[in-house]
Amino acid sequence: MSERLILLTNDDGLWAPGLAALARAASRFGRVVTVAPDRNRSAISSALSLHNILRLNQVGPERFACDGTPVDCVLLGICEVLKRQPDWVLSGINHGFNLGEDVFYSGTVGAAFEGRLQGARAAAFSIHPQGSLEEAEPWIQSFLERWEAMELPENRIWNVNLPKGIPQGFKLTTQDSRAYHDLVERRTDPRSTPYYWIGGDAGPTYAKAPGSDAEAVFSGHASVTPLRLDLGCPETLARQADFDATFGA
Ligand code: MN
């Protein structure tokens, strides 16, 4: 078998320490090429630049900075840098968890989904904001040693979250749900005009449902959540009679 081709990206930017840790972990599994945003593009989801040009600058051996989004990086990485489909697309290690509905906002997860759409095996990696990348690295290595043995169907990725401290093991998890508080903060600028700050300081409250990603990381485990791009609801599709009674002629 020829050497694996591994495309790396993130949403925290090319110079983020988490990306360097992921590159070290990935480098023992094949040829690693990094194409990442030239600045922090967190919470940009799967955004694609359709209305502005993109620049790509090589900043080192197999390292490229792009002024677009994480998804732009995956597309330029594949179409322009590698010129073929990579075996793996790895995204992260994000500074901060991507648990519950965070996956909809996350550029880290968006890039992994794009990698999968482009035909690669793909995973997103995130860590507790005070987590140690040094401690996380061997766990990511260990994940990458094993994940090819567990094939996922099309349009599925792995979303991996690492706890604070050394994990007690891997846990297969569901996506939890979470609530943010005081999400929009209104402030006033020095000219007395209001401005708004999204995110607040409080941080989210997770439901920590049994078997969920949040429960796993807050009990000290590495959470491994399979995610799907198809957001369809089989339980509602099974209610054809209800639908006909409601919406039928
Ligand atoms: Mn980020």
XYZ file of N, CA and C and ligand atoms in Angstrom:
748
model
N 0.846 -1.194 0.000
C 0.000 0.000 0.000
C 0.883 1.246 0.000
N 0.496 2.195 -0.867
C 1.289 3.429 -0.911
C 1.037 4.253 0.351
N 1.923 5.201 0.541
C 1.836 6.012 1.752
C 0.514 6.778 1.805
N -0.080 6.828 2.981
C -1.321 7.607 3.150
C -1.069 9.080 2.898
N -2.060 9.717 2.300
C -1.996 11.154 2.097
C -2.995 11.788 3.082
N -2.491 12.674 3.921
C -3.301 13.215 5.017
C -3.359 14.737 4.891
N -4.575 15.253 4.750
C -4.762 16.707 4.694
C -5.215 17.198 6.070
N -4.508 18.201 6.556
C -4.809 18.754 7.878
C -5.349 20.169 7.741
N -6.342 20.487 8.551
C -6.775 21.877 8.651
C -7.343 22.123 10.044
N -7.818 23.345 10.274
C -8.461 23.672 11.550
C -9.270 24.943 11.347
N -9.847 25.451 12.435
C -10.496 26.764 12.317
C -9.853 27.798 13.236
N -8.875 27.378 14.011
C -8.196 28.324 14.918
C -7.044 29.051 14.219
N -6.722 28.641 13.006
C -5.660 29.286 12.247
C -4.392 28.457 12.194
N -3.598 28.722 11.157
C -2.408 27.909 10.861
C -1.397 27.876 12.008
N -1.387 28.937 12.804
C -0.358 29.005 13.845
C -0.853 28.528 15.208
N -2.039 27.966 15.253
C -2.591 27.485 16.522
C -1.801 26.270 17.012
N -1.492 26.218 18.306
C -0.731 25.076 18.837
C -1.443 23.740 18.646
N -2.777 23.757 18.650
C -3.537 22.512 18.461
C -3.278 21.878 17.105
N -3.080 22.707 16.102
C -2.796 22.196 14.754
C -1.422 21.528 14.712
N -0.460 22.139 15.392
C 0.889 21.548 15.454
C 0.848 20.194 16.152
N 0.055 20.095 17.222
C -0.065 18.818 17.943
C -0.707 17.760 17.052
N -1.728 18.159 16.297
C -2.383 17.213 15.386
C -1.415 16.770 14.286
N -0.610 17.701 13.804
C 0.372 17.371 12.763
C 1.388 16.357 13.290
N 1.833 16.546 14.531
C 2.784 15.582 15.124
C 2.137 14.205 15.251
N 0.895 14.178 15.724
C 0.207 12.891 15.895
C -0.012 12.206 14.547
N -0.353 13.002 13.523
C -0.695 12.419 12.216
C 0.539 11.980 11.435
N 1.685 12.595 11.728
C 2.862 12.416 10.858
C 3.366 10.976 10.829
N 3.063 10.186 11.849
C 3.525 8.791 11.815
C 2.640 7.888 10.960
N 1.558 8.459 10.389
C 0.636 7.637 9.604
C 0.702 7.912 8.111
N 1.527 8.847 7.691
C 1.609 9.131 6.260
C 2.194 10.498 5.997
N 2.011 10.936 4.739
C 2.480 12.266 4.341
C 1.423 13.301 4.736
N 1.849 14.245 5.564
C 0.915 15.241 6.093
C 1.093 16.569 5.363
N 0.002 17.073 4.808
C 0.003 18.388 4.174
C -1.030 19.247 4.900
N -0.602 20.431 5.319
C -1.479 21.314 6.084
C -1.894 22.514 5.236
N -3.190 22.726 5.147
C -3.736 23.944 4.534
C -4.741 24.488 5.538
N -4.436 25.643 6.123
C -5.270 26.141 7.212
C -5.499 27.647 7.046
N -6.545 28.149 7.690
C -6.843 29.583 7.596
C -5.694 30.417 8.171
N -5.494 31.605 7.574
C -4.382 32.464 8.012
C -4.708 33.229 9.286
N -5.909 32.998 9.840
C -6.306 33.633 11.109
C -7.384 32.766 11.733
N -7.801 33.154 12.927
C -8.839 32.391 13.602
C -10.170 32.539 12.861
N -10.722 31.423 12.412
C -12.024 31.431 11.732
C -12.998 30.522 12.470
N -12.928 30.542 13.802
C -13.812 29.689 14.598
C -15.278 30.087 14.397
N -16.159 29.117 14.604
C -17.622 29.306 14.521
C -18.068 29.756 13.136
N -17.381 29.276 12.110
C -17.766 29.664 10.752
C -18.405 28.493 10.010
N -18.563 27.385 10.742
C -19.319 26.239 10.238
C -18.762 25.757 8.892
N -19.642 25.515 7.932
C -19.200 25.007 6.624
C -19.152 26.113 5.587
N -18.946 27.352 6.029
C -18.990 28.485 5.093
C -17.996 28.310 3.952
N -18.461 28.738 2.782
C -17.699 28.612 1.542
C -17.589 30.010 0.948
N -16.406 30.401 0.483
C -16.232 31.745 -0.097
C -16.627 31.720 -1.564
N -17.779 32.271 -1.857
C -18.246 32.284 -3.244
C -18.122 33.657 -3.886
N -17.945 34.691 -3.071
C -18.016 36.048 -3.615
C -16.726 36.832 -3.441
N -15.678 36.161 -3.021
C -14.381 36.852 -2.994
C -13.277 35.879 -3.390
N -12.180 36.438 -3.849
C -11.069 35.608 -4.287
C -10.359 35.018 -3.074
N -9.600 33.976 -3.316
C -8.835 33.344 -2.242
C -7.358 33.373 -2.601
N -6.533 33.595 -1.580
C -5.076 33.529 -1.754
C -4.541 32.352 -0.956
N -3.520 31.731 -1.526
C -2.902 30.580 -0.878
C -1.403 30.845 -0.835
N -0.829 30.834 0.350
C 0.608 31.111 0.485
C 1.309 29.954 1.162
N 2.364 29.452 0.512
C 3.155 28.401 1.149
C 4.069 29.049 2.186
N 3.978 28.574 3.423
C 4.755 29.189 4.505
C 5.807 28.230 5.055
N 5.869 27.033 4.496
C 6.860 26.061 4.954
C 6.689 24.794 4.144
N 7.548 23.780 4.421
C 7.397 22.520 3.702
C 6.023 21.910 4.007
N 5.220 21.698 2.999
C 3.884 21.088 3.141
C 2.954 21.898 4.046
N 3.203 23.203 4.154
C 2.346 24.055 4.990
C 1.886 25.277 4.197
N 0.547 25.463 4.168
C -0.043 26.529 3.366
C -1.044 27.322 4.203
N -0.984 28.647 4.065
C -1.964 29.523 4.702
C -2.941 29.995 3.628
N -4.222 29.959 3.967
C -5.259 30.397 3.033
C -6.077 31.478 3.729
N -6.490 32.508 2.970
C -7.269 33.571 3.624
C -8.774 33.288 3.586
N -9.127 32.045 3.377
C -10.539 31.661 3.373
C -10.937 30.902 4.621
N -12.044 30.188 4.506
C -12.622 29.441 5.621
C -11.987 28.043 5.698
N -12.272 27.311 6.761
C -11.768 25.938 6.831
C -12.221 25.079 5.642
N -13.475 25.243 5.217
C -13.946 24.478 4.057
C -13.199 24.907 2.795
N -12.948 26.214 2.638
C -12.121 26.674 1.508
C -10.759 25.977 1.542
N -10.206 25.844 2.739
C -8.884 25.216 2.891
C -8.910 23.766 2.426
N -9.973 23.055 2.777
C -10.080 21.652 2.351
C -10.166 21.584 0.825
N -10.985 22.462 0.244
C -11.158 22.424 -1.218
C -9.873 22.813 -1.947
N -9.212 23.885 -1.493
C -7.949 24.277 -2.134
C -6.879 23.231 -1.872
N -6.908 22.665 -0.669
C -5.942 21.617 -0.337
C -6.033 20.455 -1.301
N -7.265 20.035 -1.585
C -7.461 18.875 -2.455
C -7.241 19.245 -3.929
N -7.867 20.338 -4.363
C -7.872 20.661 -5.798
C -6.587 21.331 -6.268
N -5.929 22.083 -5.398
C -4.798 22.878 -5.841
C -3.457 22.349 -5.304
N -3.448 21.938 -4.037
C -2.174 21.524 -3.427
C -1.915 20.034 -3.692
N -2.824 19.193 -3.269
C -2.608 17.742 -3.414
C -2.901 17.274 -4.835
N -3.886 17.878 -5.442
C -4.361 17.504 -6.779
C -4.860 16.061 -6.849
N -5.187 15.522 -5.691
C -5.918 14.250 -5.656
C -6.595 14.108 -4.299
N -7.477 13.141 -4.219
C -8.220 12.945 -2.976
C -7.307 12.407 -1.885
N -7.279 13.045 -0.725
C -6.468 12.493 0.357
C -7.158 11.275 0.978
N -6.385 10.474 1.675
C -6.979 9.341 2.391
C -7.703 9.823 3.644
N -7.073 10.752 4.331
C -7.658 11.291 5.563
C -7.730 12.809 5.479
N -8.808 13.366 6.036
C -8.855 14.808 6.324
C -9.073 14.942 7.823
N -8.113 15.575 8.488
C -8.172 15.734 9.943
C -8.260 17.224 10.265
N -9.137 17.561 11.208
C -9.373 18.967 11.528
C -9.222 19.193 13.028
N -8.443 20.204 13.401
C -8.248 20.496 14.826
C -6.776 20.658 15.158
N -6.344 20.439 16.358
C -7.172 20.156 17.514
C -7.765 21.481 17.968
N -9.105 21.577 17.974
C -9.714 22.853 18.323
C -9.480 23.202 19.787
N -9.200 24.487 20.008
C -9.062 25.002 21.372
C -10.461 25.212 21.935
N -10.979 24.226 22.670
C -12.346 24.267 23.203
C -13.170 23.139 22.609
N -14.103 22.650 23.421
C -14.936 21.520 23.019
C -15.832 21.853 21.828
N -16.210 20.818 21.087
C -17.309 20.885 20.140
C -18.286 19.775 20.496
N -19.170 20.100 21.436
C -20.127 19.139 21.987
C -21.546 19.588 21.655
N -22.473 18.617 21.663
C -23.878 18.980 21.444
C -24.042 19.769 20.160
N -24.881 20.802 20.225
C -25.196 21.594 19.018
C -24.046 22.486 18.573
N -22.973 22.541 19.337
C -21.780 23.278 18.883
C -21.324 22.803 17.509
N -21.619 21.555 17.189
C -21.126 21.013 15.914
C -21.708 21.768 14.710
N -22.867 22.427 14.913
C -23.451 23.192 13.804
C -22.712 24.495 13.542
N -22.072 25.037 14.544
C -21.360 26.311 14.402
C -19.882 26.107 14.096
N -19.388 24.949 14.457
C -17.950 24.706 14.453
C -17.332 24.665 13.054
N -16.317 25.479 12.842
C -15.536 25.385 11.609
C -14.680 24.131 11.597
N -14.284 23.679 12.771
C -13.500 22.442 12.889
C -14.302 21.270 12.334
N -15.552 21.175 12.773
C -16.421 20.086 12.317
C -16.806 20.294 10.846
N -17.055 21.555 10.456
C -17.390 21.852 9.060
C -16.320 21.363 8.100
N -15.057 21.556 8.476
C -13.950 21.123 7.618
C -13.919 19.594 7.505
N -14.205 18.917 8.605
C -14.214 17.451 8.568
C -15.341 16.952 7.664
N -16.513 17.588 7.766
C -17.615 17.202 6.880
C -17.224 17.396 5.415
N -16.562 18.504 5.128
C -16.143 18.751 3.745
C -15.172 17.675 3.270
N -14.263 17.293 4.152
C -13.323 16.235 3.810
C -14.046 14.952 3.443
N -15.090 14.649 4.204
C -15.867 13.433 3.938
C -16.641 13.558 2.628
N -17.205 14.749 2.398
C -17.921 14.970 1.131
C -16.984 14.802 -0.056
N -15.720 15.108 0.153
C -14.726 14.960 -0.920
C -14.171 13.539 -0.990
N -14.700 12.662 -0.163
C -14.375 11.245 -0.298
C -13.310 10.708 0.630
N -12.826 11.540 1.542
C -11.788 11.077 2.475
C -12.419 10.559 3.764
N -11.669 9.769 4.487
C -12.039 9.442 5.868
C -11.753 10.705 6.688
N -12.702 11.127 7.537
C -12.532 12.450 8.146
C -12.911 12.461 9.621
N -12.184 13.285 10.374
C -12.465 13.431 11.799
C -12.149 14.848 12.251
N -12.911 15.290 13.260
C -12.680 16.587 13.910
C -12.217 16.314 15.336
N -11.224 17.077 15.790
C -10.669 16.895 17.136
C -10.755 18.213 17.910
N -11.218 18.121 19.148
C -11.323 19.300 20.004
C -10.920 18.907 21.410
N -10.517 19.928 22.171
C -10.049 19.650 23.526
C -10.607 20.694 24.491
N -10.772 20.297 25.738
C -11.149 21.217 26.817
C -10.264 22.464 26.733
N -10.855 23.657 26.898
C -10.045 24.876 26.723
C -8.810 24.942 27.622
N -8.848 24.267 28.753
C -7.638 24.212 29.582
C -6.933 22.856 29.485
N -7.289 22.089 28.478
C -6.683 20.767 28.312
C -5.236 20.859 27.830
N -4.489 19.795 28.070
C -3.079 19.770 27.672
C -2.923 19.071 26.326
N -2.367 19.805 25.357
C -2.146 19.206 24.036
C -1.132 18.079 24.118
N -0.188 18.227 25.022
C 0.833 17.191 25.210
C 0.193 15.878 25.664
N -0.764 15.985 26.577
C -1.461 14.786 27.045
C -2.420 14.247 25.992
N -2.944 15.152 25.162
C -3.932 14.740 24.147
C -3.279 13.978 22.991
N -2.055 14.383 22.664
C -1.399 13.868 21.460
C -1.352 12.337 21.368
N -0.901 11.642 22.423
C -0.881 10.172 22.311
C -2.267 9.565 22.148
N -3.292 10.252 22.650
C -4.657 9.733 22.504
C -5.143 9.900 21.085
N -4.736 10.971 20.453
C -5.103 11.156 19.047
C -4.351 10.145 18.190
N -3.099 9.929 18.528
C -2.331 8.883 17.834
C -3.034 7.537 17.955
N -3.455 7.236 19.168
C -4.106 5.968 19.443
C -5.425 5.853 18.662
N -6.167 6.948 18.597
C -7.401 6.963 17.796
C -7.080 6.678 16.331
N -6.045 7.343 15.824
C -5.702 7.209 14.401
C -5.136 5.821 14.073
N -4.564 5.172 15.062
C -4.091 3.796 14.859
C -5.258 2.847 14.629
N -6.419 3.183 15.194
C -7.532 2.242 15.216
C -8.670 2.556 14.258
N -8.839 3.827 13.883
C -10.127 4.211 13.276
C -10.375 3.599 11.915
N -9.333 3.184 11.190
C -9.571 2.569 9.885
C -10.240 1.211 10.017
N -10.133 0.608 11.202
C -10.756 -0.705 11.422
C -12.267 -0.576 11.589
N -12.771 0.643 11.761
C -14.209 0.835 11.934
C -14.717 1.802 10.870
N -15.081 1.229 9.734
C -15.526 2.019 8.579
C -16.890 2.646 8.863
N -17.082 3.910 8.469
C -18.392 4.550 8.593
C -19.038 4.638 7.215
N -20.393 4.654 7.180
C -21.065 4.850 5.897
C -20.727 6.238 5.331
N -21.171 6.466 4.104
C -20.965 7.768 3.449
C -21.502 8.901 4.309
N -20.906 10.062 4.157
C -21.395 11.274 4.823
C -21.407 11.194 6.343
N -20.521 10.379 6.871
C -20.351 10.320 8.327
C -18.919 10.689 8.665
N -18.779 11.370 9.785
C -17.448 11.679 10.303
C -17.390 11.298 11.778
N -16.191 11.325 12.301
C -16.000 11.158 13.742
C -15.749 12.533 14.359
N -16.423 12.813 15.455
C -16.176 14.041 16.209
C -15.573 13.650 17.554
N -14.302 13.957 17.726
C -13.559 13.501 18.912
C -13.309 14.686 19.838
N -13.688 14.540 21.105
C -13.449 15.574 22.116
C -12.641 14.986 23.260
N -11.593 15.709 23.642
C -10.701 15.208 24.691
C -10.888 15.999 25.979
N -10.945 15.291 27.100
C -11.230 15.958 28.376
C -9.993 16.683 28.913
N -10.189 17.368 30.012
C -9.051 17.939 30.746
C -8.370 16.776 31.466
N -7.060 16.713 31.416
C -6.345 15.606 32.054
C -6.264 14.393 31.147
N -5.584 13.372 31.625
C -5.409 12.166 30.817
C -6.722 11.382 30.771
N -7.216 11.076 29.553
C -8.509 10.379 29.451
C -8.472 8.984 30.104
N -9.655 8.572 30.557
C -9.755 7.225 31.139
C -10.023 6.179 30.073
N -10.218 6.621 28.847
C -10.488 5.692 27.760
C -11.368 6.369 26.728
N -11.612 5.676 25.610
C -12.511 6.201 24.575
C -13.940 5.769 24.886
N -14.896 6.636 24.566
C -16.306 6.289 24.719
C -17.052 6.640 23.446
N -17.838 5.690 22.928
C -18.711 5.945 21.776
C -19.935 6.704 22.287
N -20.216 7.878 21.707
C -21.210 8.757 22.323
C -22.221 9.305 21.329
N -23.342 9.782 21.892
C -24.339 10.524 21.124
C -24.045 12.017 21.260
N -24.720 12.792 20.430
C -24.577 14.246 20.499
C -25.488 14.777 21.599
N -24.927 15.454 22.566
C -25.695 16.014 23.675
C -26.412 17.286 23.228
N -27.114 17.922 24.149
C -27.681 19.246 23.843
C -27.228 20.205 24.925
N -27.182 21.468 24.573
C -26.669 22.445 25.527
C -27.398 23.779 25.368
N -27.398 24.532 26.425
C -28.026 25.854 26.408
C -26.971 26.899 26.743
N -26.945 27.971 25.962
C -26.088 29.112 26.298
C -26.928 30.140 27.051
N -26.286 30.857 27.961
C -27.003 31.861 28.734
C -26.466 33.240 28.387
N -27.337 34.216 28.477
C -26.935 35.607 28.195
C -26.129 35.656 26.899
N -26.700 35.062 25.859
C -25.966 34.866 24.612
C -25.586 36.183 23.943
N -26.515 37.139 23.961
C -26.230 38.433 23.328
C -26.083 39.489 24.420
N -24.915 40.085 24.449
C -24.665 41.112 25.450
C -24.690 42.478 24.787
N -25.455 43.381 25.374
C -25.545 44.741 24.824
C -24.596 45.630 25.613
N -23.722 46.322 24.908
C -22.816 47.272 25.554
C -22.949 48.632 24.868
N -22.263 49.585 25.390
C -22.337 50.928 24.810
C -20.935 51.424 24.516
N -20.749 51.940 23.322
C -19.411 52.407 22.955
C -19.173 53.826 23.511
N -17.954 54.363 23.402
C -17.677 55.684 23.997
C -18.511 56.815 23.401
N -19.145 56.578 22.238
C -20.010 57.616 21.663
C -21.477 57.338 21.964
N -21.719 56.501 22.963
C -23.075 56.200 23.453
C -23.941 55.415 22.470
N -23.316 54.805 21.481
C -24.063 53.960 20.547
C -23.955 52.512 21.024
N -25.081 51.799 21.050
C -24.999 50.406 21.507
C -24.271 49.508 20.506
N -23.586 48.518 21.036
C -23.053 47.447 20.197
C -23.298 46.138 20.913
N -23.084 45.048 20.230
C -23.495 43.749 20.752
C -22.352 42.753 20.665
N -22.299 41.902 21.650
C -21.247 40.912 21.736
C -21.912 39.547 21.902
N -21.684 38.647 20.952
C -22.313 37.320 21.026
C -21.368 36.352 21.721
N -21.922 35.548 22.585
C -21.117 34.521 23.220
C -21.210 34.571 24.726
N -21.251 35.779 25.276
C -21.326 35.911 26.730
C -20.104 35.315 27.400
N -20.084 35.383 28.702
C -18.934 34.867 29.455
C -19.271 33.573 30.173
N -20.566 33.329 30.345
C -20.972 32.255 31.252
C -20.627 30.869 30.729
N -20.588 30.685 29.418
C -20.361 29.351 28.870
C -21.638 28.544 28.916
N -21.666 27.452 28.178
C -22.900 26.690 28.059
C -23.155 25.748 29.228
N -24.442 25.396 29.401
C -24.811 24.314 30.302
C -25.186 23.120 29.442
N -24.559 21.999 29.686
C -24.847 20.798 28.910
C -25.867 19.942 29.641
N -26.721 19.272 28.861
C -27.691 18.356 29.472
C -26.973 17.153 30.074
N -25.841 16.780 29.522
C -25.060 15.611 29.966
C -25.930 14.351 30.020
N -26.683 14.148 28.944
C -27.515 12.948 28.844
C -26.631 11.705 28.896
N -27.158 10.624 29.516
C -26.355 9.402 29.590
C -25.915 8.935 28.195
N -24.652 8.636 28.068
C -24.124 8.162 26.789
C -23.736 9.283 25.837
N -23.865 10.537 26.279
C -23.605 11.660 25.367
C -22.147 12.107 25.408
N -21.808 12.929 24.395
C -20.453 13.465 24.310
C -20.077 14.277 25.555
N -21.019 15.125 26.012
C -20.714 15.977 27.171
C -20.536 15.134 28.433
N -21.406 14.138 28.597
C -21.254 13.282 29.782
C -19.879 12.611 29.766
N -19.462 12.162 28.592
C -18.181 11.450 28.484
C -17.005 12.352 28.875
N -16.922 13.541 28.290
C -15.740 14.376 28.565
C -15.736 14.892 29.997
N -16.930 15.164 30.539
C -16.947 15.670 31.913
C -16.789 14.551 32.941
N -16.817 13.306 32.477
C -16.441 12.212 33.387
C -15.036 11.707 33.040
N -14.291 12.501 32.292
C -12.868 12.208 32.065
C -12.559 11.269 30.910
N -13.520 11.060 30.018
C -13.285 10.165 28.874
C -13.073 10.952 27.581
N -12.419 10.298 26.635
C -12.330 10.845 25.284
C -13.613 10.459 24.566
N -14.391 11.470 24.175
C -15.670 11.221 23.531
C -15.482 11.049 22.029
N -16.066 9.990 21.485
C -15.961 9.718 20.047
C -17.382 9.613 19.505
N -17.834 10.654 18.790
C -19.214 10.733 18.331
C -19.277 10.617 16.815
N -19.963 9.601 16.296
C -20.184 9.571 14.850
C -21.259 10.595 14.503
N -20.994 11.438 13.503
C -21.963 12.458 13.069
C -22.321 12.216 11.616
N -23.562 12.598 11.261
C -24.007 12.422 9.885
C -24.393 13.761 9.274
N -24.155 13.884 7.977
C -24.557 15.092 7.262
C -26.047 15.078 6.937
N -26.603 13.884 6.792
C -28.029 13.751 6.516
C -28.786 14.001 7.817
N -29.496 15.131 7.896
C -30.160 15.500 9.141
C -31.612 15.020 9.192
N -31.990 14.144 8.274
C -33.371 13.659 8.208
C -33.833 13.017 9.505
N -35.170 13.008 9.688
C -35.767 12.506 10.930
C -36.590 11.261 10.657
N -36.013 10.077 10.761
C -36.754 8.842 10.469
C -38.016 8.712 11.326
N -37.972 9.184 12.564
C -39.138 8.993 13.447
C -40.331 9.819 12.958
N -40.069 10.971 12.329
C -41.167 11.783 11.797
C -41.615 11.264 10.436
N -40.661 10.781 9.644
C -41.018 10.210 8.341
C -41.911 8.989 8.504
N -41.826 8.334 9.634
C -42.657 7.151 9.892
C -44.107 7.541 10.183
N -44.371 8.840 10.328
C -45.728 9.286 10.675
C -46.476 9.813 9.450
N -46.482 9.042 8.375
C -47.139 9.459 7.132
C -48.614 9.765 7.367
N -49.291 8.938 8.153
C -50.730 9.131 8.381
C -50.982 10.467 9.087
N -50.173 10.790 10.059
C -50.296 12.088 10.746
C -50.099 13.231 9.760
N -49.106 13.053 8.884
C -48.808 14.098 7.903
C -50.007 14.312 6.977
N -50.556 13.192 6.461
C -51.685 13.280 5.531
C -52.884 13.924 6.212
N -53.106 13.567 7.474
C -54.240 14.152 8.205
C -54.045 15.656 8.414
N -52.802 16.067 8.531
C -52.498 17.475 8.803
C -52.404 18.297 7.539
N -51.679 17.771 6.552
C -51.353 18.559 5.348
C -52.081 18.088 4.093
N -52.778 16.955 4.188
C -53.441 16.384 3.006
C -54.595 17.268 2.551
N -55.070 17.005 1.308
C -56.154 17.821 0.732
C -57.434 17.683 1.553
Mn -11.877 27.055 16.879
